[in-house]
Coordinates of C-alpha atoms in Angstrom, one line a residue:
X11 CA -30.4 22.2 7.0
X12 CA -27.3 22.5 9.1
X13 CA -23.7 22.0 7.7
X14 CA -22.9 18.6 8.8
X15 CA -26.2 17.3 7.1
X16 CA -25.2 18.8 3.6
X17 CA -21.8 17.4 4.0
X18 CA -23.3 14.2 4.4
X19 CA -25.7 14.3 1.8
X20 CA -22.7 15.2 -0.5
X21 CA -20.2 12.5 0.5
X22 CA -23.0 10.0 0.2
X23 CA -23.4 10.9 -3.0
X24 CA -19.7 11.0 -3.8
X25 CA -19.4 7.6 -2.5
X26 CA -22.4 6.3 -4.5
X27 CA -21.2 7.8 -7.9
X28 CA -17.8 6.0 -6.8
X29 CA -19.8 2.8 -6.3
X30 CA -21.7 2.9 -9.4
X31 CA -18.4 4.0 -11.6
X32 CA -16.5 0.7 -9.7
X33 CA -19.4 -1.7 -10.8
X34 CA -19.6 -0.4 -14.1
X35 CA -16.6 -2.4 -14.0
X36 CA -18.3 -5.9 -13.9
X37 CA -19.1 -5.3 -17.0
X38 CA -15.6 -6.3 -18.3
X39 CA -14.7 -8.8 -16.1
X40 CA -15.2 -12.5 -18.4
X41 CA -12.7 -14.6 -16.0
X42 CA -10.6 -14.8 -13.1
X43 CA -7.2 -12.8 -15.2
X44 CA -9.6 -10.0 -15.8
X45 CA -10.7 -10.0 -12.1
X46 CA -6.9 -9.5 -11.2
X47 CA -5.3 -8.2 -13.4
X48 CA -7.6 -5.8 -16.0
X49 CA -7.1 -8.3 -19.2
X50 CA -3.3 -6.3 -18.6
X51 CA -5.0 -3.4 -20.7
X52 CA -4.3 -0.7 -18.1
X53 CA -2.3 2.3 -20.5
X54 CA 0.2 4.7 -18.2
X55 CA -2.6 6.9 -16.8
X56 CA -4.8 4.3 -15.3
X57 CA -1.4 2.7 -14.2
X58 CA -0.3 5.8 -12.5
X59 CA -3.6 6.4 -10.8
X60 CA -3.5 3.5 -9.6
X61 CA 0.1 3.1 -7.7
X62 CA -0.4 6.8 -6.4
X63 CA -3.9 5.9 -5.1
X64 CA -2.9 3.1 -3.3
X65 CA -0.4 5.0 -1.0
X66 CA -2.3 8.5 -1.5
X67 CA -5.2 6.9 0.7
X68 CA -4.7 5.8 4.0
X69 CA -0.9 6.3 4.6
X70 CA 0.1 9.4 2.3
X71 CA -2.7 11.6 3.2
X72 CA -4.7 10.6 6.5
X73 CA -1.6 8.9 8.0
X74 CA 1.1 11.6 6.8
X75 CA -1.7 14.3 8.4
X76 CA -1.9 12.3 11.8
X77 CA 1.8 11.9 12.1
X78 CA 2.1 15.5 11.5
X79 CA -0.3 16.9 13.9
X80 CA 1.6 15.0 16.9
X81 CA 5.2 15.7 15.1
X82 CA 5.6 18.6 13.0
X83 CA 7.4 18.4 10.1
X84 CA 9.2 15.0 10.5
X85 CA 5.6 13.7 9.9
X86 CA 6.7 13.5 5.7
X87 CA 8.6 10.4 6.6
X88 CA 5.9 8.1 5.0
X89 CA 5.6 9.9 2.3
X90 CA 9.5 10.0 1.5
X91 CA 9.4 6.3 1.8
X92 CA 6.7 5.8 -0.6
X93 CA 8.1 7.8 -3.2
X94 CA 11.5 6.4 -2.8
X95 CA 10.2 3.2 -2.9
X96 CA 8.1 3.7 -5.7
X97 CA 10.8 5.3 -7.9
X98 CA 13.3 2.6 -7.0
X99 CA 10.6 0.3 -8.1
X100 CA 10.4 1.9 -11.8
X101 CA 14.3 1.8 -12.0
X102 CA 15.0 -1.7 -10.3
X103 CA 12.2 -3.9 -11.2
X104 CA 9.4 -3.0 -12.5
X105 CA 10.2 -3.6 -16.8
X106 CA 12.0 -6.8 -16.3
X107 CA 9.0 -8.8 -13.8
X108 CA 6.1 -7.4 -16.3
X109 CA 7.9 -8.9 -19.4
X110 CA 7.5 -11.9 -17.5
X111 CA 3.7 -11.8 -17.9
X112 CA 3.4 -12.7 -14.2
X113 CA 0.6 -13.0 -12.3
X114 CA 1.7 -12.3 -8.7
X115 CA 5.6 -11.0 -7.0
X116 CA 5.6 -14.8 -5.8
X117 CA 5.4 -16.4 -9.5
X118 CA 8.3 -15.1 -9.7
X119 CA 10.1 -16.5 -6.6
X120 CA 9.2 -20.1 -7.6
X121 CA 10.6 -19.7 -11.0
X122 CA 13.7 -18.0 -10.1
X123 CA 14.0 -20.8 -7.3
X124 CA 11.7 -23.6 -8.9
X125 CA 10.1 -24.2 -5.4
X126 CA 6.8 -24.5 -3.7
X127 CA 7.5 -23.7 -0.6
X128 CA 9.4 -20.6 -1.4
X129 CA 5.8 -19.4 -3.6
X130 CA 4.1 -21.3 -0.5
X131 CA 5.8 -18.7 2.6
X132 CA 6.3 -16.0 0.8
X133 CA 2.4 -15.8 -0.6
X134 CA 1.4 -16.4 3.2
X135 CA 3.0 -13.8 4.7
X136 CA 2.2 -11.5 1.4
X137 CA -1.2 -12.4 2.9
X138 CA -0.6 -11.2 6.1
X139 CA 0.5 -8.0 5.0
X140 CA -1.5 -6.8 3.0
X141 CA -4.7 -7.8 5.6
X142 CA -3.0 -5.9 8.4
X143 CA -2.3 -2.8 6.0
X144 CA -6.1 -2.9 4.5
X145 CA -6.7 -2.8 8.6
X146 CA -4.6 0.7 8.3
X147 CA -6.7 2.0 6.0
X148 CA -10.3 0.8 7.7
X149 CA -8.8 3.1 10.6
X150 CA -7.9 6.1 7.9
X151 CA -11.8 5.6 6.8
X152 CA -13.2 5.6 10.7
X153 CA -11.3 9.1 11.6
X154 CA -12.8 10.5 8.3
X155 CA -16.0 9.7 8.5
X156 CA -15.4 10.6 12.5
X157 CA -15.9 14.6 11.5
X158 CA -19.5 13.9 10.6
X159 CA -20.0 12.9 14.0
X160 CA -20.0 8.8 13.4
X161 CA -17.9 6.9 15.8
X162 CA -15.3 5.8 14.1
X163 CA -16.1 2.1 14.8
X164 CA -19.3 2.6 13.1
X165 CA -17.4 4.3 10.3
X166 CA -14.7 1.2 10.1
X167 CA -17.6 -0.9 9.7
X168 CA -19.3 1.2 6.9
X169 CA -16.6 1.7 4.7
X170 CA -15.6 -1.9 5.2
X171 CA -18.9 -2.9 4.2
X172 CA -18.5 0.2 0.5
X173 CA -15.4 -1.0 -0.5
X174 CA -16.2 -4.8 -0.2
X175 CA -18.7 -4.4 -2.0
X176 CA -17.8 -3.1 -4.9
X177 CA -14.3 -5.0 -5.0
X178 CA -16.4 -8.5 -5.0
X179 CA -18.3 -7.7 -8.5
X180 CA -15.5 -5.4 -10.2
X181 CA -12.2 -6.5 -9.5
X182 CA -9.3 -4.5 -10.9
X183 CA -11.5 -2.7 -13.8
X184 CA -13.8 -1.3 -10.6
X185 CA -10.4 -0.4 -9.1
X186 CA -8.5 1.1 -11.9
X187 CA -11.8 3.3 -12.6
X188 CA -12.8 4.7 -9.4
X189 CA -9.2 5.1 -9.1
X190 CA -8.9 7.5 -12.0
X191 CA -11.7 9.7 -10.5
X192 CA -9.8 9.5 -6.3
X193 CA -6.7 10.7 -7.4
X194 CA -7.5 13.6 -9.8
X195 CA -9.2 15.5 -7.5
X196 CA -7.1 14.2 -3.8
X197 CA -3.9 15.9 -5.6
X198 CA -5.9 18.8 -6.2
X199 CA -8.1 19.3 -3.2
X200 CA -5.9 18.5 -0.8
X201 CA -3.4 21.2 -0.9
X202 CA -5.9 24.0 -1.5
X203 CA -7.3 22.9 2.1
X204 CA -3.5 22.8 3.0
X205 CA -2.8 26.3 2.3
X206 CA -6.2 27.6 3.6
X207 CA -5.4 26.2 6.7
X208 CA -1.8 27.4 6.7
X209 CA -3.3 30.8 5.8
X210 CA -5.7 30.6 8.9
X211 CA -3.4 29.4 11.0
X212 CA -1.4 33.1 10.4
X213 CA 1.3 31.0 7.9
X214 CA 4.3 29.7 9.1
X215 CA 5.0 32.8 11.2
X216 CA 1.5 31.9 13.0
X217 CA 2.3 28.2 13.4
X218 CA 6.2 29.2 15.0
X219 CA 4.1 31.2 17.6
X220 CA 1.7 28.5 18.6
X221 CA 4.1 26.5 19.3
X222 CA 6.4 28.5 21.0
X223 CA 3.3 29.2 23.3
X224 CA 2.3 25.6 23.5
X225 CA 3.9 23.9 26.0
X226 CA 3.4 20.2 25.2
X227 CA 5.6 20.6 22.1
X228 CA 9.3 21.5 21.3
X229 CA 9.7 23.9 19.1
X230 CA 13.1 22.6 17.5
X231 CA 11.8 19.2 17.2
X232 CA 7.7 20.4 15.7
X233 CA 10.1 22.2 12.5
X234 CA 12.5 19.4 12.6
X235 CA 12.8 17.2 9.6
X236 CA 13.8 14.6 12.3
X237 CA 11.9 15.7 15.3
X238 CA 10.6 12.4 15.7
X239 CA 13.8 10.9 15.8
X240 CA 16.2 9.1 13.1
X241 CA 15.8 6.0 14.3
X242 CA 12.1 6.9 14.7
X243 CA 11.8 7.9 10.8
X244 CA 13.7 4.7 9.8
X245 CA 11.6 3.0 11.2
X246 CA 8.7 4.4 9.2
X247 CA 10.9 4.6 6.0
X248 CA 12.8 1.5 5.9
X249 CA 9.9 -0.8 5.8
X250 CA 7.7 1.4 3.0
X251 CA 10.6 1.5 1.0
X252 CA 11.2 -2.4 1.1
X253 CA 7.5 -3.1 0.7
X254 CA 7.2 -0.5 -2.2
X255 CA 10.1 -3.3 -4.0
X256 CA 8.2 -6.4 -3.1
X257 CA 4.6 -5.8 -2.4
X258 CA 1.8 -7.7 -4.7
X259 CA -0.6 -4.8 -4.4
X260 CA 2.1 -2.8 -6.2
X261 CA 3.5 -5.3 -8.8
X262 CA -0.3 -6.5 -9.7
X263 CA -1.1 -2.8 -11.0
X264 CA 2.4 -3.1 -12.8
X265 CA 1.2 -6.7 -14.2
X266 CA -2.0 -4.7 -15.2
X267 CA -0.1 -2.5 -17.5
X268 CA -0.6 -3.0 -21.4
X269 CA 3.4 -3.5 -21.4
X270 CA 7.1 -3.6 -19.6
X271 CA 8.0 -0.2 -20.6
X272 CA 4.7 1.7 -19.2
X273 CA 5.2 -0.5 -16.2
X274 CA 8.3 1.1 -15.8
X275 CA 7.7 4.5 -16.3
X276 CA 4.6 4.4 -14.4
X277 CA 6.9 3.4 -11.2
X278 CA 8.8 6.3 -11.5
X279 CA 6.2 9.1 -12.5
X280 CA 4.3 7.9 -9.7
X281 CA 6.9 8.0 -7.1
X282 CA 7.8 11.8 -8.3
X283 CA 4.3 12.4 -7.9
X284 CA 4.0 11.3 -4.3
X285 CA 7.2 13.4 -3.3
X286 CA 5.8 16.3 -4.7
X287 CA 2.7 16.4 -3.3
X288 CA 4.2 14.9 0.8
X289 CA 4.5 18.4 1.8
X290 CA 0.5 19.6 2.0
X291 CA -0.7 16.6 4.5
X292 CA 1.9 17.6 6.4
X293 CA 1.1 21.4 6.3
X294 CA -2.2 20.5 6.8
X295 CA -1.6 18.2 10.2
X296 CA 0.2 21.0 11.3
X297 CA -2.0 23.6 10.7
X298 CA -5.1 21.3 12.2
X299 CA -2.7 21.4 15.4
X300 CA -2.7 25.0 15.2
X301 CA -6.6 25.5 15.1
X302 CA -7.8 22.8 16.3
X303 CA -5.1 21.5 19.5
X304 CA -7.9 19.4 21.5
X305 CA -8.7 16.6 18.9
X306 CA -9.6 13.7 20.6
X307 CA -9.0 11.5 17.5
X308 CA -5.5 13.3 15.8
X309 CA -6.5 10.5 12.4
X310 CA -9.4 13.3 11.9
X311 CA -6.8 16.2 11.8
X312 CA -6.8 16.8 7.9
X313 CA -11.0 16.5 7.7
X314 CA -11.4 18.6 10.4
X315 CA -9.0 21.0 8.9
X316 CA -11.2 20.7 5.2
X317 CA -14.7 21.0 6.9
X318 CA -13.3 24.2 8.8
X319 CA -11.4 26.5 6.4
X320 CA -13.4 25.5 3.3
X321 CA -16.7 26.0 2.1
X322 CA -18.9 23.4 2.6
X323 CA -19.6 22.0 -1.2
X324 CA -15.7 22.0 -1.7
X325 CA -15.3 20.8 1.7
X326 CA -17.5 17.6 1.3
X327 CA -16.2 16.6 -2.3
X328 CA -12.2 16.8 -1.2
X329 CA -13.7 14.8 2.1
X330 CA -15.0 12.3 0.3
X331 CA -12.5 12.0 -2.4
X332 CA -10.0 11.1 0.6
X333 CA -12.7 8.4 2.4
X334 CA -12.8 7.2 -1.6
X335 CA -9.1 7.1 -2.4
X336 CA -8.6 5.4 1.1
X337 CA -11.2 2.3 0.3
X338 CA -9.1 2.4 -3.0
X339 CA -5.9 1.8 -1.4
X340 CA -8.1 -1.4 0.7
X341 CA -9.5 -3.1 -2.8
X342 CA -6.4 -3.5 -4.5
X343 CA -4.9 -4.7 -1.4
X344 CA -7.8 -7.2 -0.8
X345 CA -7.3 -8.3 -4.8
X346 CA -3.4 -8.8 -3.8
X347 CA -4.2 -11.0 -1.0
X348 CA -7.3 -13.1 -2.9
X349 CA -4.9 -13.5 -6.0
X350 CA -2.4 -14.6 -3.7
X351 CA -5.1 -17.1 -2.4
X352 CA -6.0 -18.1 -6.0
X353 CA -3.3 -18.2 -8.3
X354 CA -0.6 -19.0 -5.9
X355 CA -2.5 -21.5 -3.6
X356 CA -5.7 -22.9 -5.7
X357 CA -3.7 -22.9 -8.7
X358 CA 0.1 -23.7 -8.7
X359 CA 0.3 -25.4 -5.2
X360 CA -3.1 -27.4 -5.1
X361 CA -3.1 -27.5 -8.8
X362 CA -6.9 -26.5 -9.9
X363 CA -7.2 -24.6 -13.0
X364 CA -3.6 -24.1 -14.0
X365 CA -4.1 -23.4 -17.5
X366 CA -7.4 -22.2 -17.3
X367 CA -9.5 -19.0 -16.1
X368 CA -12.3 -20.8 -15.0
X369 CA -15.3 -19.5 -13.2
X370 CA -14.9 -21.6 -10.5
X371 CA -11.5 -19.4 -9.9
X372 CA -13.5 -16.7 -10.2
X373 CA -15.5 -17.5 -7.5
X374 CA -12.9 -18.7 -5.4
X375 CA -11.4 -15.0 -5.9
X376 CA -14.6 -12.8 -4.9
X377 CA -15.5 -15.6 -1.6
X378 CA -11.6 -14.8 -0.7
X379 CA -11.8 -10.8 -1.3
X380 CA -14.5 -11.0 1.7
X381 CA -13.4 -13.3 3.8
X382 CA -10.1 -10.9 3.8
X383 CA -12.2 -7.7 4.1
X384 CA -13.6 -9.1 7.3
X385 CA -10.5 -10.2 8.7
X386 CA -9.3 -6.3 8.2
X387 CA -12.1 -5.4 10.2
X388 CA -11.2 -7.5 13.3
X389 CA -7.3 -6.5 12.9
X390 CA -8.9 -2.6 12.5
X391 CA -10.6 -2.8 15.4
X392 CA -7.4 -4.6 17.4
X393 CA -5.1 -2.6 16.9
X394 CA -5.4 1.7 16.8
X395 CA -3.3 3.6 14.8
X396 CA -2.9 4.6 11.0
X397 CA 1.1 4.4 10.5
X398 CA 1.2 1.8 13.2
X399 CA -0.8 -0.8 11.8
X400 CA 1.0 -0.1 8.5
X401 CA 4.9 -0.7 9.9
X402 CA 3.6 -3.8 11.5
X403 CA 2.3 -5.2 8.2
X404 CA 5.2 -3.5 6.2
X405 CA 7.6 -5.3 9.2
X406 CA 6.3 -9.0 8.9
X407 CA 6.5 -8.7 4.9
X408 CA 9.7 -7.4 4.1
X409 CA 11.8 -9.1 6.8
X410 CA 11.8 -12.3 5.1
X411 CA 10.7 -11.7 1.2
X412 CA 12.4 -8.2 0.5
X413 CA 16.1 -10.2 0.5
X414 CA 15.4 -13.3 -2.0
X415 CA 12.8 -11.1 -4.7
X416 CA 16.0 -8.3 -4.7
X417 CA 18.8 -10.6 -4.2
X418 CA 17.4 -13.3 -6.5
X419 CA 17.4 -10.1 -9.6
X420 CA 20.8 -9.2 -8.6
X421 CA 22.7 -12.2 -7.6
X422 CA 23.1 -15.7 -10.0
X423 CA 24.1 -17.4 -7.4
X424 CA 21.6 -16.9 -5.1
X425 CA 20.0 -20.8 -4.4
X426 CA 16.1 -22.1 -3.5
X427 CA 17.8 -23.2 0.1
X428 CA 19.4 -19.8 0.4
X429 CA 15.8 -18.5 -0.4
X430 CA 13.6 -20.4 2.1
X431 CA 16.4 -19.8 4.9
X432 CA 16.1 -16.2 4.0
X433 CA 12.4 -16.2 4.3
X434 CA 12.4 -17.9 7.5
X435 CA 15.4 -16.4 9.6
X436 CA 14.4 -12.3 8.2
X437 CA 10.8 -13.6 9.2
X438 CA 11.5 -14.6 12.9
X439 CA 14.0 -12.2 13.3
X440 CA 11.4 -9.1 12.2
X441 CA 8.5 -10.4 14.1
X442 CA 10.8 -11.2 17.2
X443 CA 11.7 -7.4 18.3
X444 CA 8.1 -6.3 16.8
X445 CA 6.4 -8.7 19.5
X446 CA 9.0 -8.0 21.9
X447 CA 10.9 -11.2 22.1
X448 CA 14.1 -9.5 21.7
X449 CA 15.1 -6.0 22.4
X450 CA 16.6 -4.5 19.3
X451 CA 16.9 -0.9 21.0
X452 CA 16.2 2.1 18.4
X453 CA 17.0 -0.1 15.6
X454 CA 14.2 -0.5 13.6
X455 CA 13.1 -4.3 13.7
X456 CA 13.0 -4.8 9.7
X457 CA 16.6 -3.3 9.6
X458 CA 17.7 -6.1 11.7
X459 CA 15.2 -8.8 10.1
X460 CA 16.3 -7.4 6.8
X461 CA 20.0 -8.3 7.7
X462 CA 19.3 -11.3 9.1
X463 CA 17.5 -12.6 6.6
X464 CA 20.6 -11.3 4.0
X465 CA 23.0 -13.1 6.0
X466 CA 21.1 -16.4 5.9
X467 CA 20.7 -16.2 1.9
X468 CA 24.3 -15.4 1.1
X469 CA 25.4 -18.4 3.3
X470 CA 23.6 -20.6 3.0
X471 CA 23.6 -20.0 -1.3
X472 CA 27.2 -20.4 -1.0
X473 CA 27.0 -23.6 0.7
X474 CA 24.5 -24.9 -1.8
X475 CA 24.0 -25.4 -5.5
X476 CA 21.4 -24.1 -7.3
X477 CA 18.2 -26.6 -8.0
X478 CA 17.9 -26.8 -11.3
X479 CA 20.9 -24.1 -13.3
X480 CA 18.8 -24.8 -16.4
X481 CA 15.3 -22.6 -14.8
X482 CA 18.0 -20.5 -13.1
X483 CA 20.1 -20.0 -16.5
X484 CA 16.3 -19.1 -18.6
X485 CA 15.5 -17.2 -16.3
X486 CA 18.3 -14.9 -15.9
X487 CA 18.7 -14.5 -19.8
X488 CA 14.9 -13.7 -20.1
X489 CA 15.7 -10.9 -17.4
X490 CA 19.0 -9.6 -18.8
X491 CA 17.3 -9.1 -22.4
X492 CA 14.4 -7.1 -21.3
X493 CA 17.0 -5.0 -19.1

């Protein structure tokens, strides 16, 4: 039996033990609020496996590794942006939204605003976002499963097809669960293949000589913290951080929690977490690039690098762990966008079940989960690249929502109309220089959506009075009490 065929055997079995730990979840799911949201019985560990895991996957580990094999050390730029974001998260927001007893980022716009059509935009591009960046992690899952020797369309389409699956029937209880089990042993297993590659690769002295001898890299730039570029790494930071502070994948695990102050905490635990751990994908995509300089596919760099300096058994579990904590990161993204879908659309704006938890919302949340599992496919398949596919959806997102969720917790004056014309001008503005309407140079396209969209809400709240003072004035007592 030859190596590749035991490692296969193995991470089919991984994945199946995942699956079967994930459904187990079913088990407590008795309406629509325990779909999306766990009951909100998750305590701090569950809570902090679960934030880490959803960046840990796609972006932290296989996208931080890719980024690293063509860049060198600037590579950690994803993962400085997610633990920023993620600790700025704990501190800024995350106690006083989960004493709200919320069910989605956008409940909160339409109270703080009293509008529709501020939940209606927002949710829709919320929607958007989180498809494209399920998309990033479909293309994570292809270049992993690439090492076994599946072409990574094939492997799109199968782990499209695992994590679907499992995310219909369990909801957040499958996700919290098989999260537990991803990230436990991804922290772990990843930086012991880290420093056995650095350690075949002759250690840092051994890396500074292939380099030196390679002469389609840089040297200065490969052990550069900003070899990429500034402007470059903004790019790549800017937008995680702004998503990390808005995005309904993030605040529905907070929701989950059993209360404000693990909500909090979690935030910030999880954040430190990430930024200790950003250094081994990166010494691991540079190592790979060392060892292994020819890849066709640089998204397989880290699995290559685990197959090759580890023994096979160890090899296949850590392998497998990453394909797992990767299809982790896509279900709570697809329960974002279907509770999006459900509570925000089906419920508030169309008005079906708005007291309730109905199975009939139930339903309308597992048809939705697939529908946007598909739709990740096609984008997947559209559009190559890990981190690329990720600022895109990160881009469209926080041009136009990062401005009235932070501006509406910081500034009482802050009005609906400033709101929807911060929405709309950030929105156009973003998605302008990202499809090349306009020509924004090196500035990174949310920077200048992100201002654009500032400059519409202060002006136009200034010009305008708020819509009703009395939601406004509740609100923003509820919110300084729990701060």
């Amino acid at each position: 039996m030859t190596d590749t065929t035991i490692m296969t055997l193995i991470i089919v079995a991984y994945l199946v033990i995942v699956a079967v730990i994930g459904l187990a979840g079913t088990k407590l799911i008795t309406g629509s609020d325990d779909f999306m949201l766990a009951g909100r019985r998750l305590g701090p560990f569950m809570v902090i496996a679960g934030l880490t895991a959803t960046h840990i996957g796609g972006g932290a580990v296989m996208g931080v590794s890719e980024d690293s094999y063509v860049f060198g050390v600037s590579g950690v730029a994803y993962s400085a942006g997610t633990a920023l974001g993620l600790i700025l998260l704990g501190v800024l927001s995350a106690k006083k939204l989960r004493s709200l007893s919320l069910r989605t980022i956008t409940d909160y716009l339409a109270l703080r605003y009293n509008s529709k059509l501020v939940r209606g935009l927002a949710s829709g591009l919320s929607i958007v976002a989180v498809t494209g960046i399920v998309a990033a992690q479909v293309n994570a899952a292809g270049g992993a499963l690439a090492i076994l020797g599946i072409d990574p369309t094939v492997g799109a389409v199968v782990a499209v097809t695992l994590f679907i699956a499992y995310t219909v029937f369990a909801g957040m209880w499958g996700v919290a669960l098989t999260d537990a089990v991803q990230v436990l042993i991804v922290v772990i297993g990843v930086p012991i293949a880290a420093i056995a590659g650095l350690r075949a690769a002759g250690g840092f002295e051994g890396l500074r000589t292939f380099v030196e001898s390679s002469s389609d890299i840089v040297t200065a730039d490969y052990f550069s913290p900003v070899g990429m570029g500034v402007m470059a790494m903004l790019g790549i930071i800017t937008p995680v951080v702004m998503y990390d502070l808005i995005g309904q994948d993030f605040y529905q695990r907070l929701f989950s929690a059993r209360s404000a102050a693990i909500a909090r905490g979690s935030a910030i635990v999880a954040g430190l977490l990430l930024l200790v751990f950003a250094i081994f994908p990166v010494i691991g995509g540079m190592s790979a690039r060392a060892l292994f300089s020819d890849l066709e596919n640089s998204s397989s760099a880290l699995p290559t690098l685990i197959t090759e300096v580890l023994p096979i058994g160890l090899a296949a579990v850590i392998v497998a762990a990453i394909l797992a904590a990767v299809m982790s990161t896509a279900d709570s993204l697809l329960i974002a966008g279907s509770t999006h879908i459900t509570n925000d659309f089906y419920r508030e704006i169309m008005g079906r079940d708005p007291d309730g938890d109905s199975k009939r919302t139930l339903v309308v949340a597992r048809v939705w989960t697939l529908i946007l599992g598909v739709a990740a496919l096609v984008f997947a398949l559209s559009v190559p690249g890990i981190i690329t596919v990720l600022a895109l959806a990160y881009t469209m997102y926080a041009s136009g929502v990062f401005v009235p969720v932070i501006g509406g917790l910081l500034w009482p004056r802050a009005t609906r109309a400033g709101a929807l014309a911060a929405i709309i001008a950030g929105s156009v503005g973003g998605l302008a220089g990202v499809f090349g309407l306009v020509d924004y140079g090196s500035v990174p396209e949310v920077v200048v959506g992100g201002g654009v969209s500032l400059i519409a809400f202060v002006v136009v709240s200034l010009l305008t009075k708020p819509a009703d003072e009395k939601v406004g004035e509740e609100l923003r007592q509820e919110l300084a009490a729990e701060a």
